[in-house]
XYZ file of C-alpha atoms in Angstrom:
290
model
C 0.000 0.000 0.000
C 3.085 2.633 0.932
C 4.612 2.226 -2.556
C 1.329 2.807 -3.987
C 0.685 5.760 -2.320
C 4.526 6.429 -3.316
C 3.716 5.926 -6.897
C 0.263 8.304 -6.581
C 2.991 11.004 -5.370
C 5.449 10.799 -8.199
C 2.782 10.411 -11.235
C 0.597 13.298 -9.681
C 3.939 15.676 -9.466
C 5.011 14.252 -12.990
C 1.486 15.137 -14.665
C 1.881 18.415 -12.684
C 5.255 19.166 -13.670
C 4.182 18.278 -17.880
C 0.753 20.418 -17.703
C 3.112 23.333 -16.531
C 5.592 23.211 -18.866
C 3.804 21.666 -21.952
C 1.483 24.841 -22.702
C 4.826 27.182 -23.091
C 6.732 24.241 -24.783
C 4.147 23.840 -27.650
C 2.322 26.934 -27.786
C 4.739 29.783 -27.032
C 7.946 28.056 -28.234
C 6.362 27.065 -31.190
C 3.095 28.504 -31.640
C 0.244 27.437 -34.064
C 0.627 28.811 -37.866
C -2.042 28.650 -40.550
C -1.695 25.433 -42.744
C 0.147 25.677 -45.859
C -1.610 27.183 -48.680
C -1.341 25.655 -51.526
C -3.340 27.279 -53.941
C -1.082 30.683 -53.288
C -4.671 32.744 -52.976
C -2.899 35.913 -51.981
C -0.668 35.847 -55.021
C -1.167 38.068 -58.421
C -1.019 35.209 -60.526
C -2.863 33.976 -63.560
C -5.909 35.902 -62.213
C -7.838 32.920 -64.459
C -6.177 33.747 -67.867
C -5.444 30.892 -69.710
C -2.023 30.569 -71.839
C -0.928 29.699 -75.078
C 2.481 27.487 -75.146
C 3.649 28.366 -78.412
C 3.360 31.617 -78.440
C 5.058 31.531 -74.581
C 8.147 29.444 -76.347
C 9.183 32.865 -78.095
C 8.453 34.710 -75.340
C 10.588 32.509 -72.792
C 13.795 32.054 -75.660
C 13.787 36.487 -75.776
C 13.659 36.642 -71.981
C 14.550 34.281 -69.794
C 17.585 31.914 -71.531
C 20.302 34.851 -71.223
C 19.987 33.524 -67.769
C 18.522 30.232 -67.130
C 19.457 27.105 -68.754
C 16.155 24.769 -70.183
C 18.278 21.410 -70.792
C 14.953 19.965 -71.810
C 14.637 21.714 -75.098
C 18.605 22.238 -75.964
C 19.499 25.580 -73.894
C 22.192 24.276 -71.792
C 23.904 26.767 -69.307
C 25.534 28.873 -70.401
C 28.436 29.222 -67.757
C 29.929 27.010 -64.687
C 27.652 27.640 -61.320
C 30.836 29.545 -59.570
C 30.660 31.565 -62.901
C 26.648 31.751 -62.642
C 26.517 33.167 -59.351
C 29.440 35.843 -59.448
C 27.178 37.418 -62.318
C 23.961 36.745 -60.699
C 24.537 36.512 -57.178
C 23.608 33.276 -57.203
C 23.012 30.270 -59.616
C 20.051 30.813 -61.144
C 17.737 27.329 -62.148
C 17.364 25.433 -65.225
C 13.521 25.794 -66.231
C 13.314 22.318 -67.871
C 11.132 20.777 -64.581
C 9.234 24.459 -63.445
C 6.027 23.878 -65.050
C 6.096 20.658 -63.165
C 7.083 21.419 -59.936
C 5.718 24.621 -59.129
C 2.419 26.244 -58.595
C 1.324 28.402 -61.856
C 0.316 31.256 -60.207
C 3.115 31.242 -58.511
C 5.349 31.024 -61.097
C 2.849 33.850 -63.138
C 3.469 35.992 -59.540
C 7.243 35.190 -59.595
C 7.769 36.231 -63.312
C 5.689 39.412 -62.621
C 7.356 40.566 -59.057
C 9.841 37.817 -57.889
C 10.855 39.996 -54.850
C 6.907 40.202 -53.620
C 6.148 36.599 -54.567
C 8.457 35.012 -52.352
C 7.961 37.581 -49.494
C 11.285 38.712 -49.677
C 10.607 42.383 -50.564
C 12.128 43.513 -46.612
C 15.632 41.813 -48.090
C 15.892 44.144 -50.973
C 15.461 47.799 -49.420
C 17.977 50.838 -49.551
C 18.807 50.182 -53.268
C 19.167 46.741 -53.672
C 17.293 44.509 -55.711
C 16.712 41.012 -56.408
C 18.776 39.363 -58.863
C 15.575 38.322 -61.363
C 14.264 41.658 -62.774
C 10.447 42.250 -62.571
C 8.831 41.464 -65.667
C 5.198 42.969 -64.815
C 5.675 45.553 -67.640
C 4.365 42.945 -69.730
C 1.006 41.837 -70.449
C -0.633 39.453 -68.016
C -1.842 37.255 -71.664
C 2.223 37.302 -72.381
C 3.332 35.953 -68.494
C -0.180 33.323 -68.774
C 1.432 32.225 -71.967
C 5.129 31.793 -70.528
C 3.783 29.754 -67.686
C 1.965 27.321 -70.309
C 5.155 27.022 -72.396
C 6.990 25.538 -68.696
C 4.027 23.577 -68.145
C 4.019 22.088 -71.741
C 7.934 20.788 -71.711
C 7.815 19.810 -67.932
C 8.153 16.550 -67.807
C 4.903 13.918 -66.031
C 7.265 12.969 -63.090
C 10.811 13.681 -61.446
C 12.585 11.613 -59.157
C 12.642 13.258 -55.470
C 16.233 13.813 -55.884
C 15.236 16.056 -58.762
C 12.575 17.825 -56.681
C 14.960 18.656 -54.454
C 17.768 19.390 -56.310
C 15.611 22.089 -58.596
C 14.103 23.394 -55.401
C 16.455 23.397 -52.432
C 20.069 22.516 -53.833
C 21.060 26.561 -55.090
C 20.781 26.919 -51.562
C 21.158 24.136 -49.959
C 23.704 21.012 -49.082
C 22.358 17.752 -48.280
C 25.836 16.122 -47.609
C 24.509 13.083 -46.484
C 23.141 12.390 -50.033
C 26.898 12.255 -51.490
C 26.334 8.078 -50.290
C 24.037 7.864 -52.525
C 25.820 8.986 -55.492
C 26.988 12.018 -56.999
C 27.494 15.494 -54.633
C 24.682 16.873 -53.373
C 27.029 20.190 -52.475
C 24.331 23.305 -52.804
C 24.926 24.724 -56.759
C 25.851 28.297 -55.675
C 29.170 28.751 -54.033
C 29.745 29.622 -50.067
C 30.860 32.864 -50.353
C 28.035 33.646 -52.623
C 24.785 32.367 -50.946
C 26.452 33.673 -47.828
C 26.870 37.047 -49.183
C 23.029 36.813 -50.915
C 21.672 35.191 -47.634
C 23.388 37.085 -45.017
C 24.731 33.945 -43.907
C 25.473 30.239 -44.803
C 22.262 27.721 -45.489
C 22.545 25.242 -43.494
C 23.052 21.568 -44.718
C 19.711 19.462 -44.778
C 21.130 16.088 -44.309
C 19.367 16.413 -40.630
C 16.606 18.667 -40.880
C 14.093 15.752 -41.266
C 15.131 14.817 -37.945
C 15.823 18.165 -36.350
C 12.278 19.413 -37.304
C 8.729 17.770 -37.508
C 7.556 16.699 -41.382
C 4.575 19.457 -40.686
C 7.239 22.064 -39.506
C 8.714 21.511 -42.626
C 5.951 20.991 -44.833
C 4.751 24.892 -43.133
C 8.277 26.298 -43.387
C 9.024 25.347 -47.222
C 5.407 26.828 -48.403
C 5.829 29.936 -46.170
C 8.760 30.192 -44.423
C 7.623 33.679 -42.678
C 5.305 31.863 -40.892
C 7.802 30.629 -38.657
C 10.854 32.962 -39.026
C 9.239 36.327 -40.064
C 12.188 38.382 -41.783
C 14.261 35.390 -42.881
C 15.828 35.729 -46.029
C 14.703 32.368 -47.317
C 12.191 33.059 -50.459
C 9.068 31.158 -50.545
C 9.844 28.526 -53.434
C 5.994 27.839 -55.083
C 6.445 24.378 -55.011
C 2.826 22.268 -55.433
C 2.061 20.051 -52.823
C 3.047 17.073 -54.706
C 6.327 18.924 -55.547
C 6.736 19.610 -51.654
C 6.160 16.317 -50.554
C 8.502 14.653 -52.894
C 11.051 17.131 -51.702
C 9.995 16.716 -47.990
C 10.680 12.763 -48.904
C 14.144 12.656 -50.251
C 14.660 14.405 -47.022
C 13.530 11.610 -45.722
C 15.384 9.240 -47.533
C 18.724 10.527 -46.857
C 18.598 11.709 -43.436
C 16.108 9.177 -42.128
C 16.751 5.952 -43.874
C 16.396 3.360 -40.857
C 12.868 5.149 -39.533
C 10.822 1.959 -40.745
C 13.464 -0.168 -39.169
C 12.952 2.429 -36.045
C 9.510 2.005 -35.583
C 9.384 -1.765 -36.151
C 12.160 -2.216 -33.361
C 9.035 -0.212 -31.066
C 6.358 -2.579 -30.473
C 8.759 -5.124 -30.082
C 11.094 -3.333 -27.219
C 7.373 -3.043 -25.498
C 7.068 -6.299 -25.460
C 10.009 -7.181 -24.003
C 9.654 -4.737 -21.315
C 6.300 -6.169 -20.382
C 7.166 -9.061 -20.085
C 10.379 -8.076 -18.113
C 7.728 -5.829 -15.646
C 5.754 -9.540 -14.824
C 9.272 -11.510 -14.159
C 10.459 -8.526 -11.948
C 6.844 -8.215 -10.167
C 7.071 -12.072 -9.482
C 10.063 -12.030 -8.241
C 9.543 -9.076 -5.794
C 6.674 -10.604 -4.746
C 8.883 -14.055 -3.951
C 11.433 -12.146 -2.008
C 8.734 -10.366 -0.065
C 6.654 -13.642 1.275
C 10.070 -15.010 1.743
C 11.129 -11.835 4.251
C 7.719 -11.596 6.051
């Protein structure tokens, strides 16, 4: 009966202890955001124009290969990425998987205002400016019709190390990914996202880990939801696009979570079973001492 009463103690102080801290943990440490929106409503996208792909393929060849390589239909970059980003501040993508992978009005917003699309106009103040020049001097018909030329040569599906690598990788290492093959070393230089950023990216070989999947999934769709001021630009990506992202993520910084949570039940089991031997014998050596 006294180790009952013992046990009362301790789980009333524990429960005690856990609704204290929990409600500061949870909600003020990391308070609640609004779910990710993937429809981009607050963005001046296609405002329901519909495009036209070939005439967008002249209009993406005059303005947007002096800069971007589109592998897909023969315009390969045009310099190294060190070379890229010391003329552009960093290296800018290759357009061959955009259509795909991000939302079109995103991408409509992004061509229009690229600063203002990925909430990044705070980073560029005081003269500076982002290193994509606004294209809303042209007609919303032309931008509707550049978007449908991306969609058009997109491909149906990328791997996730594609995703990612189109998304995150300017940015971004993932050095855990070099074992399993090929670097995974972010495109753009240190010195260069560091000077663009304000300082280094950090790697994402951990982040899965570090952070909850819904963390994540919030932070890549809107990052000012949970850092408001950071540098990072929202990146548009669909929520297919995200999740694919999300699991290569996964994949290289996780890799023995199945194993993980099948070793669960089983270590439960054992315990249990180790609680009835241990009660047993207690109660053995008990009789035996009164």
């Amino acid at each position: 009966m006294r180790e009952l009463k013992i046990l009362a103690v301790v789980v009333f102080f524990t429960l005690l202890t856990y609704w204290g801290v929990e409600p500061y943990a949870h909600h003020e440490m990391h308070p609640t955001v609004e779910a990710p929106d993937y429809a981009f409503k607050g963005v001046d996208g296609l405002n329901g124009l519909d495009g036209n792909a070939k005439a967008g393929e002249t209009l993406v060849q005059n303005n947007c290969v002096a800069c971007h390589a589109i592998e897909k239909v023969g315009f390969a970059q045009s310099m190294d990425n060190a070379s890229l980003a010391a003329a552009f501040q960093l290296t800018p993508p290759d357009l061959s998987n955009a259509g795909l992978l991000y939302n079109a009005d995103y991408l409509a917003a992004f061509i229009k205002n690229p600063a203002k699309a990925t909430k990044t106009e705070h980073k560029f103040q005081d003269g500076a400016v982002h290193p994509m020049p606004n294209y809303d001097w042209m007609q919303p018909q032309e931008i509707a019709d550049m978007v449908a030329y991306l969609q058009s040569i997109a491909p149906k599906e990328v791997t996730n190390k594609e995703a990612f690598a189109n998304a995150c990788q300017r940015c971004h290492g993932i050095k855990y990914g070099d074992m399993l093959g090929g670097s995974m070393a972010a495109f753009t230089p240190d010195e260069n996202i560091k000077a663009y950023m304000g300082k280094m990216p950090p790697d994402l070989s951990q982040y899965i880990r570090s952070r909850s999947e819904s963390y994540l999934h919030e932070f890549v769709n809107d990052p000012q939801k949970h850092i408001d001021g950071t540098a990072m630009p929202r990146v548009g990506l669909t929520e297919a696009a995200e999740k694919q992202v999300i699991t290569y993520m996964a994949e290289v910084g996780d890799s023995k979570k199945a194993e993980r949570d099948e070793l669960g039940p089983k270590f439960l089991i054992y315990f249990l079973v180790f609680a009835v031997f241990a009660w047993l014998w207690k109660a053995k050596i008990w009789r035996e001492l009164h």
